């Protein structure tokens, strides 16, 4: 489960990778990571996951099966450089609208540039805001997606209840996130890759291993499949299910606002 507990001075502690930090500190540290890596983020994603993030993201969009009409509105939270929103729009035959929300202006700037190159800007709105405090009215979106983003949010329970608030009745929540590997040999290979190769590649490509050390550690601190499903149910979602990808390296959680 997400580790958050009361500290002696009444604040809340949470995990920043393997370190305990005050809940208020985590967001600033996460923001620094993504400001540093924004320009190299897309290349690093391919390197870190050996291209697998594309397969998992495509699978997420197939599960969503976006409606092909102009009234279909989705919100992609922690949307970063736009990968999920671009796929949703393409899958809707360029009819849907997606709002890409991220707390980090550097990541959004890369996303806006990519959207313009792909000629998708008309279907997109970029919003700099916090997943814990969405600047939207209740019952606004048909779908809420978040890919590899929720583990970076200090108060995941708050983000999930915000997701529930902004979805329309009948709306769908989809969360793609790294999860717990459930295959005996794969977990050893994955550990070696994560703790040795990824920070080293990060250093080679971005000049700094630390942000990638954080990313690897944050993955291990995130709740496993069952615990995260329980958090989603607690936020008010119904029919909560999950699907493992690549032996649980990633998992897609789904819930409905009914
Ligand atoms: C690993 S990236 C994922 C980007 C994109 N969804 C993807 O799959 O490629 C994580 C993103 O979460 C964003 N993020 C972290 N904390 C956030 C928060 N509290 N609210 C919104 N976005 C946040 C970061 O700025 C970063 O862009």
PDB file of N, CA and C and ligand atoms in Angstrom, residues 26-27 30-31 33-35 37 41-42 45 48 53 57 60 76-85 100-108 114 127-134 145-155 159 176-178 214-215, ligand 1:
ATOM      1  N   UNK A  26       7.580  15.695  -1.361  1.00  0.00           N
ATOM      2  CA  UNK A  26       7.687  14.743  -2.467  1.00  0.00           C
ATOM      3  C   UNK A  26       7.421  15.402  -3.815  1.00  0.00           C
ATOM      4  N   UNK A  27       6.348  16.206  -3.891  1.00  0.00           N
ATOM      5  CA  UNK A  27       5.982  16.773  -5.188  1.00  0.00           C
ATOM      6  C   UNK A  27       7.111  17.616  -5.787  1.00  0.00           C
ATOM      7  N   UNK A  30       9.740  15.294  -7.159  1.00  0.00           N
ATOM      8  CA  UNK A  30       9.270  14.659  -8.401  1.00  0.00           C
ATOM      9  C   UNK A  30       9.334  15.672  -9.552  1.00  0.00           C
ATOM     10  N   UNK A  31       8.909  16.886  -9.279  1.00  0.00           N
ATOM     11  CA  UNK A  31       8.900  17.914 -10.341  1.00  0.00           C
ATOM     12  C   UNK A  31      10.314  18.154 -10.866  1.00  0.00           C
ATOM     13  N   UNK A  33      12.734  16.009 -10.985  1.00  0.00           N
ATOM     14  CA  UNK A  33      13.088  14.874 -11.850  1.00  0.00           C
ATOM     15  C   UNK A  33      12.569  15.116 -13.269  1.00  0.00           C
ATOM     16  N   UNK A  34      11.288  15.482 -13.382  1.00  0.00           N
ATOM     17  CA  UNK A  34      10.703  15.590 -14.725  1.00  0.00           C
ATOM     18  C   UNK A  34      11.119  16.861 -15.451  1.00  0.00           C
ATOM     19  N   UNK A  35      11.457  17.928 -14.715  1.00  0.00           N
ATOM     20  CA  UNK A  35      12.040  19.102 -15.392  1.00  0.00           C
ATOM     21  C   UNK A  35      13.373  18.702 -16.023  1.00  0.00           C
ATOM     22  N   UNK A  37      14.419  15.685 -17.000  1.00  0.00           N
ATOM     23  CA  UNK A  37      14.432  14.671 -18.068  1.00  0.00           C
ATOM     24  C   UNK A  37      13.501  14.994 -19.240  1.00  0.00           C
ATOM     25  N   UNK A  41      12.829  12.557 -22.299  1.00  0.00           N
ATOM     26  CA  UNK A  41      11.893  11.613 -21.688  1.00  0.00           C
ATOM     27  C   UNK A  41      11.455  10.515 -22.667  1.00  0.00           C
ATOM     28  N   UNK A  42      11.114  10.920 -23.889  1.00  0.00           N
ATOM     29  CA  UNK A  42      10.575   9.933 -24.842  1.00  0.00           C
ATOM     30  C   UNK A  42      11.632   8.912 -25.256  1.00  0.00           C
ATOM     31  N   UNK A  45      12.193   6.503 -22.396  1.00  0.00           N
ATOM     32  CA  UNK A  45      11.109   5.528 -22.250  1.00  0.00           C
ATOM     33  C   UNK A  45      11.356   4.305 -23.116  1.00  0.00           C
ATOM     34  N   UNK A  48      14.494   2.462 -21.539  1.00  0.00           N
ATOM     35  CA  UNK A  48      14.208   1.840 -20.244  1.00  0.00           C
ATOM     36  C   UNK A  48      13.328   0.608 -20.354  1.00  0.00           C
ATOM     37  N   UNK A  53       6.924  -0.001 -23.534  1.00  0.00           N
ATOM     38  CA  UNK A  53       5.893   0.964 -23.109  1.00  0.00           C
ATOM     39  C   UNK A  53       4.907   1.237 -24.239  1.00  0.00           C
ATOM     40  N   UNK A  57       0.947   0.758 -23.847  1.00  0.00           N
ATOM     41  CA  UNK A  57       0.068   1.913 -24.099  1.00  0.00           C
ATOM     42  C   UNK A  57      -0.963   1.571 -25.185  1.00  0.00           C
ATOM     43  N   UNK A  60      -3.629  -0.413 -23.636  1.00  0.00           N
ATOM     44  CA  UNK A  60      -4.513   0.439 -22.822  1.00  0.00           C
ATOM     45  C   UNK A  60      -5.589   1.084 -23.708  1.00  0.00           C
ATOM     46  N   UNK A  76      -6.468  13.000 -19.743  1.00  0.00           N
ATOM     47  CA  UNK A  76      -5.270  12.194 -19.504  1.00  0.00           C
ATOM     48  C   UNK A  76      -4.415  12.895 -18.450  1.00  0.00           C
ATOM     49  N   UNK A  77      -4.423  12.328 -17.266  1.00  0.00           N
ATOM     50  CA  UNK A  77      -3.740  12.956 -16.123  1.00  0.00           C
ATOM     51  C   UNK A  77      -2.286  12.471 -16.051  1.00  0.00           C
ATOM     52  N   UNK A  78      -1.414  13.390 -15.632  1.00  0.00           N
ATOM     53  CA  UNK A  78       0.038  13.124 -15.665  1.00  0.00           C
ATOM     54  C   UNK A  78       0.409  12.756 -17.099  1.00  0.00           C
ATOM     55  N   UNK A  79      -0.199  13.453 -18.013  1.00  0.00           N
ATOM     56  CA  UNK A  79      -0.129  13.115 -19.445  1.00  0.00           C
ATOM     57  C   UNK A  79       1.217  13.409 -20.068  1.00  0.00           C
ATOM     58  N   UNK A  80       2.047  14.190 -19.395  1.00  0.00           N
ATOM     59  CA  UNK A  80       3.421  14.414 -19.836  1.00  0.00           C
ATOM     60  C   UNK A  80       3.530  14.855 -21.278  1.00  0.00           C
ATOM     61  N   UNK A  81       4.242  14.062 -22.076  1.00  0.00           N
ATOM     62  CA  UNK A  81       4.531  14.452 -23.456  1.00  0.00           C
ATOM     63  C   UNK A  81       3.463  13.965 -24.433  1.00  0.00           C
ATOM     64  N   UNK A  82       2.340  13.459 -23.918  1.00  0.00           N
ATOM     65  CA  UNK A  82       1.150  13.280 -24.750  1.00  0.00           C
ATOM     66  C   UNK A  82       0.880  11.892 -25.315  1.00  0.00           C
ATOM     67  N   UNK A  83       1.726  10.911 -25.021  1.00  0.00           N
ATOM     68  CA  UNK A  83       1.581   9.591 -25.649  1.00  0.00           C
ATOM     69  C   UNK A  83       0.162   9.017 -25.612  1.00  0.00           C
ATOM     70  N   UNK A  84      -0.481   9.095 -24.465  1.00  0.00           N
ATOM     71  CA  UNK A  84      -1.802   8.456 -24.328  1.00  0.00           C
ATOM     72  C   UNK A  84      -2.864   9.260 -25.074  1.00  0.00           C
ATOM     73  N   UNK A  85      -2.840  10.563 -24.898  1.00  0.00           N
ATOM     74  CA  UNK A  85      -3.847  11.407 -25.566  1.00  0.00           C
ATOM     75  C   UNK A  85      -3.731  11.276 -27.089  1.00  0.00           C
ATOM     76  N   UNK A 100      -4.870  17.076 -21.813  1.00  0.00           N
ATOM     77  CA  UNK A 100      -3.646  16.522 -21.230  1.00  0.00           C
ATOM     78  C   UNK A 100      -3.300  17.380 -20.016  1.00  0.00           C
ATOM     79  N   UNK A 101      -3.385  16.780 -18.837  1.00  0.00           N
ATOM     80  CA  UNK A 101      -3.098  17.537 -17.618  1.00  0.00           C
ATOM     81  C   UNK A 101      -1.800  17.023 -17.001  1.00  0.00           C
ATOM     82  N   UNK A 102      -0.946  17.947 -16.629  1.00  0.00           N
ATOM     83  CA  UNK A 102       0.305  17.560 -15.955  1.00  0.00           C
ATOM     84  C   UNK A 102       0.728  18.713 -15.057  1.00  0.00           C
ATOM     85  N   UNK A 103       1.418  18.376 -13.995  1.00  0.00           N
ATOM     86  CA  UNK A 103       1.869  19.412 -13.058  1.00  0.00           C
ATOM     87  C   UNK A 103       3.143  20.082 -13.563  1.00  0.00           C
ATOM     88  N   UNK A 104       3.736  19.512 -14.616  1.00  0.00           N
ATOM     89  CA  UNK A 104       5.061  19.937 -15.040  1.00  0.00           C
ATOM     90  C   UNK A 104       5.036  20.605 -16.414  1.00  0.00           C
ATOM     91  N   UNK A 105       5.296  21.906 -16.419  1.00  0.00           N
ATOM     92  CA  UNK A 105       5.264  22.684 -17.667  1.00  0.00           C
ATOM     93  C   UNK A 105       6.296  22.221 -18.685  1.00  0.00           C
ATOM     94  N   UNK A 106       7.445  21.700 -18.233  1.00  0.00           N
ATOM     95  CA  UNK A 106       8.477  21.250 -19.179  1.00  0.00           C
ATOM     96  C   UNK A 106       7.985  20.029 -19.964  1.00  0.00           C
ATOM     97  N   UNK A 107       7.326  19.112 -19.277  1.00  0.00           N
ATOM     98  CA  UNK A 107       6.793  17.916 -19.958  1.00  0.00           C
ATOM     99  C   UNK A 107       5.684  18.330 -20.925  1.00  0.00           C
ATOM    100  N   UNK A 108       4.806  19.231 -20.491  1.00  0.00           N
ATOM    101  CA  UNK A 108       3.704  19.670 -21.364  1.00  0.00           C
ATOM    102  C   UNK A 108       4.234  20.396 -22.607  1.00  0.00           C
ATOM    103  N   UNK A 114       5.069  18.164 -29.870  1.00  0.00           N
ATOM    104  CA  UNK A 114       4.804  16.900 -30.584  1.00  0.00           C
ATOM    105  C   UNK A 114       3.412  16.922 -31.214  1.00  0.00           C
ATOM    106  N   UNK A 127      -3.167  21.383 -19.987  1.00  0.00           N
ATOM    107  CA  UNK A 127      -3.467  22.093 -18.732  1.00  0.00           C
ATOM    108  C   UNK A 127      -2.403  21.761 -17.687  1.00  0.00           C
ATOM    109  N   UNK A 128      -1.800  22.817 -17.126  1.00  0.00           N
ATOM    110  CA  UNK A 128      -0.806  22.598 -16.064  1.00  0.00           C
ATOM    111  C   UNK A 128      -1.530  22.630 -14.724  1.00  0.00           C
ATOM    112  N   UNK A 129      -1.656  21.502 -14.092  1.00  0.00           N
ATOM    113  CA  UNK A 129      -2.366  21.432 -12.805  1.00  0.00           C
ATOM    114  C   UNK A 129      -2.005  20.143 -12.086  1.00  0.00           C
ATOM    115  N   UNK A 130      -2.494  20.059 -10.846  1.00  0.00           N
ATOM    116  CA  UNK A 130      -2.177  18.938  -9.969  1.00  0.00           C
ATOM    117  C   UNK A 130      -3.309  17.905 -10.019  1.00  0.00           C
ATOM    118  N   UNK A 131      -2.930  16.626 -10.147  1.00  0.00           N
ATOM    119  CA  UNK A 131      -3.910  15.535 -10.158  1.00  0.00           C
ATOM    120  C   UNK A 131      -4.743  15.516  -8.879  1.00  0.00           C
ATOM    121  N   UNK A 132      -4.210  16.101  -7.811  1.00  0.00           N
ATOM    122  CA  UNK A 132      -4.921  16.096  -6.525  1.00  0.00           C
ATOM    123  C   UNK A 132      -5.973  17.199  -6.448  1.00  0.00           C
ATOM    124  N   UNK A 133      -5.960  18.083  -7.426  1.00  0.00           N
ATOM    125  CA  UNK A 133      -6.884  19.236  -7.374  1.00  0.00           C
ATOM    126  C   UNK A 133      -7.248  19.605  -8.809  1.00  0.00           C
ATOM    127  N   UNK A 134      -8.134  18.855  -9.409  1.00  0.00           N
ATOM    128  CA  UNK A 134      -8.406  19.038 -10.841  1.00  0.00           C
ATOM    129  C   UNK A 134      -9.261  20.287 -11.073  1.00  0.00           C
ATOM    130  N   UNK A 145      -7.767   8.795 -17.963  1.00  0.00           N
ATOM    131  CA  UNK A 145      -6.641   7.874 -18.117  1.00  0.00           C
ATOM    132  C   UNK A 145      -5.431   8.435 -17.374  1.00  0.00           C
ATOM    133  N   UNK A 146      -4.592   7.535 -16.895  1.00  0.00           N
ATOM    134  CA  UNK A 146      -3.309   7.972 -16.326  1.00  0.00           C
ATOM    135  C   UNK A 146      -2.317   6.827 -16.546  1.00  0.00           C
ATOM    136  N   UNK A 147      -1.206   7.148 -17.200  1.00  0.00           N
ATOM    137  CA  UNK A 147      -0.208   6.111 -17.514  1.00  0.00           C
ATOM    138  C   UNK A 147       1.121   6.468 -16.865  1.00  0.00           C
ATOM    139  N   UNK A 148       1.615   5.578 -16.043  1.00  0.00           N
ATOM    140  CA  UNK A 148       2.925   5.731 -15.391  1.00  0.00           C
ATOM    141  C   UNK A 148       3.043   7.078 -14.680  1.00  0.00           C
ATOM    142  N   UNK A 149       1.912   7.533 -14.157  1.00  0.00           N
ATOM    143  CA  UNK A 149       1.880   8.839 -13.513  1.00  0.00           C
ATOM    144  C   UNK A 149       1.437   8.777 -12.071  1.00  0.00           C
ATOM    145  N   UNK A 150       0.513   7.883 -11.745  1.00  0.00           N
ATOM    146  CA  UNK A 150      -0.126   7.971 -10.430  1.00  0.00           C
ATOM    147  C   UNK A 150       0.860   7.683  -9.294  1.00  0.00           C
ATOM    148  N   UNK A 151       1.897   6.877  -9.564  1.00  0.00           N
ATOM    149  CA  UNK A 151       2.831   6.571  -8.469  1.00  0.00           C
ATOM    150  C   UNK A 151       3.655   7.791  -8.078  1.00  0.00           C
ATOM    151  N   UNK A 152       3.655   8.816  -8.930  1.00  0.00           N
ATOM    152  CA  UNK A 152       4.406  10.034  -8.611  1.00  0.00           C
ATOM    153  C   UNK A 152       3.601  11.014  -7.763  1.00  0.00           C
ATOM    154  N   UNK A 153       2.315  10.778  -7.650  1.00  0.00           N
ATOM    155  CA  UNK A 153       1.436  11.720  -6.940  1.00  0.00           C
ATOM    156  C   UNK A 153       1.523  11.429  -5.439  1.00  0.00           C
ATOM    157  N   UNK A 154       1.783  12.441  -4.617  1.00  0.00           N
ATOM    158  CA  UNK A 154       1.944  12.178  -3.175  1.00  0.00           C
ATOM    159  C   UNK A 154       0.706  11.556  -2.520  1.00  0.00           C
ATOM    160  N   UNK A 155      -0.491  12.069  -2.851  1.00  0.00           N
ATOM    161  CA  UNK A 155      -1.695  11.546  -2.190  1.00  0.00           C
ATOM    162  C   UNK A 155      -2.568  10.850  -3.240  1.00  0.00           C
ATOM    163  N   UNK A 159      -6.070  11.830  -5.489  1.00  0.00           N
ATOM    164  CA  UNK A 159      -6.135  11.854  -6.958  1.00  0.00           C
ATOM    165  C   UNK A 159      -7.263  10.944  -7.454  1.00  0.00           C
ATOM    166  N   UNK A 176      -2.663   2.805 -16.028  1.00  0.00           N
ATOM    167  CA  UNK A 176      -1.554   1.935 -16.429  1.00  0.00           C
ATOM    168  C   UNK A 176      -0.366   2.283 -15.533  1.00  0.00           C
ATOM    169  N   UNK A 177       0.170   1.272 -14.883  1.00  0.00           N
ATOM    170  CA  UNK A 177       1.281   1.568 -13.967  1.00  0.00           C
ATOM    171  C   UNK A 177       2.187   0.339 -13.844  1.00  0.00           C
ATOM    172  N   UNK A 178       3.444   0.565 -13.504  1.00  0.00           N
ATOM    173  CA  UNK A 178       4.324  -0.550 -13.192  1.00  0.00           C
ATOM    174  C   UNK A 178       3.750  -1.257 -11.980  1.00  0.00           C
ATOM    175  N   UNK A 214      15.434   7.205  -8.859  1.00  0.00           N
ATOM    176  CA  UNK A 214      14.129   7.485  -8.235  1.00  0.00           C
ATOM    177  C   UNK A 214      13.019   6.705  -8.927  1.00  0.00           C
ATOM    178  N   UNK A 215      13.023   6.726 -10.268  1.00  0.00           N
ATOM    179  CA  UNK A 215      11.934   6.068 -11.004  1.00  0.00           C
ATOM    180  C   UNK A 215      11.874   4.577 -10.666  1.00  0.00           C
TER     181      UNK A 215
HETATM  182  C1  LIG B   1       6.498   8.897 -16.030  1.00  0.00           C
HETATM  183  S1  LIG B   1       5.695  10.373 -16.564  1.00  0.00           S
HETATM  184  C2  LIG B   1       4.338   9.716 -17.511  1.00  0.00           C
HETATM  185  C3  LIG B   1       3.998  10.553 -18.724  1.00  0.00           C
HETATM  186  C4  LIG B   1       2.999   9.929 -19.678  1.00  0.00           C
HETATM  187  N1  LIG B   1       1.731   9.653 -19.033  1.00  0.00           N
HETATM  188  C5  LIG B   1       3.537   8.683 -20.311  1.00  0.00           C
HETATM  189  O1  LIG B   1       2.987   7.627 -20.076  1.00  0.00           O
HETATM  190  O2  LIG B   1       4.507   8.769 -21.054  1.00  0.00           O
HETATM  191  C6  LIG B   1       4.935  10.929 -15.081  1.00  0.00           C
HETATM  192  C7  LIG B   1       4.292  12.288 -15.178  1.00  0.00           C
HETATM  193  O3  LIG B   1       3.556  12.517 -13.979  1.00  0.00           O
HETATM  194  C8  LIG B   1       3.555  13.918 -13.774  1.00  0.00           C
HETATM  195  N2  LIG B   1       3.103  14.224 -12.398  1.00  0.00           N
HETATM  196  C9  LIG B   1       3.762  13.986 -11.243  1.00  0.00           C
HETATM  197  N3  LIG B   1       3.035  14.407 -10.200  1.00  0.00           N
HETATM  198  C10 LIG B   1       1.878  14.913 -10.694  1.00  0.00           C
HETATM  199  C11 LIG B   1       0.732  15.498 -10.099  1.00  0.00           C
HETATM  200  N4  LIG B   1       0.605  15.632  -8.775  1.00  0.00           N
HETATM  201  N5  LIG B   1      -0.263  15.922 -10.909  1.00  0.00           N
HETATM  202  C12 LIG B   1      -0.156  15.806 -12.247  1.00  0.00           C
HETATM  203  N6  LIG B   1       0.917  15.264 -12.872  1.00  0.00           N
HETATM  204  C13 LIG B   1       1.926  14.813 -12.103  1.00  0.00           C
HETATM  205  C14 LIG B   1       4.998  14.289 -14.063  1.00  0.00           C
HETATM  206  O4  LIG B   1       5.166  15.667 -14.231  1.00  0.00           O
HETATM  207  C15 LIG B   1       5.272  13.451 -15.318  1.00  0.00           C
HETATM  208  O5  LIG B   1       5.000  14.156 -16.488  1.00  0.00           O
END
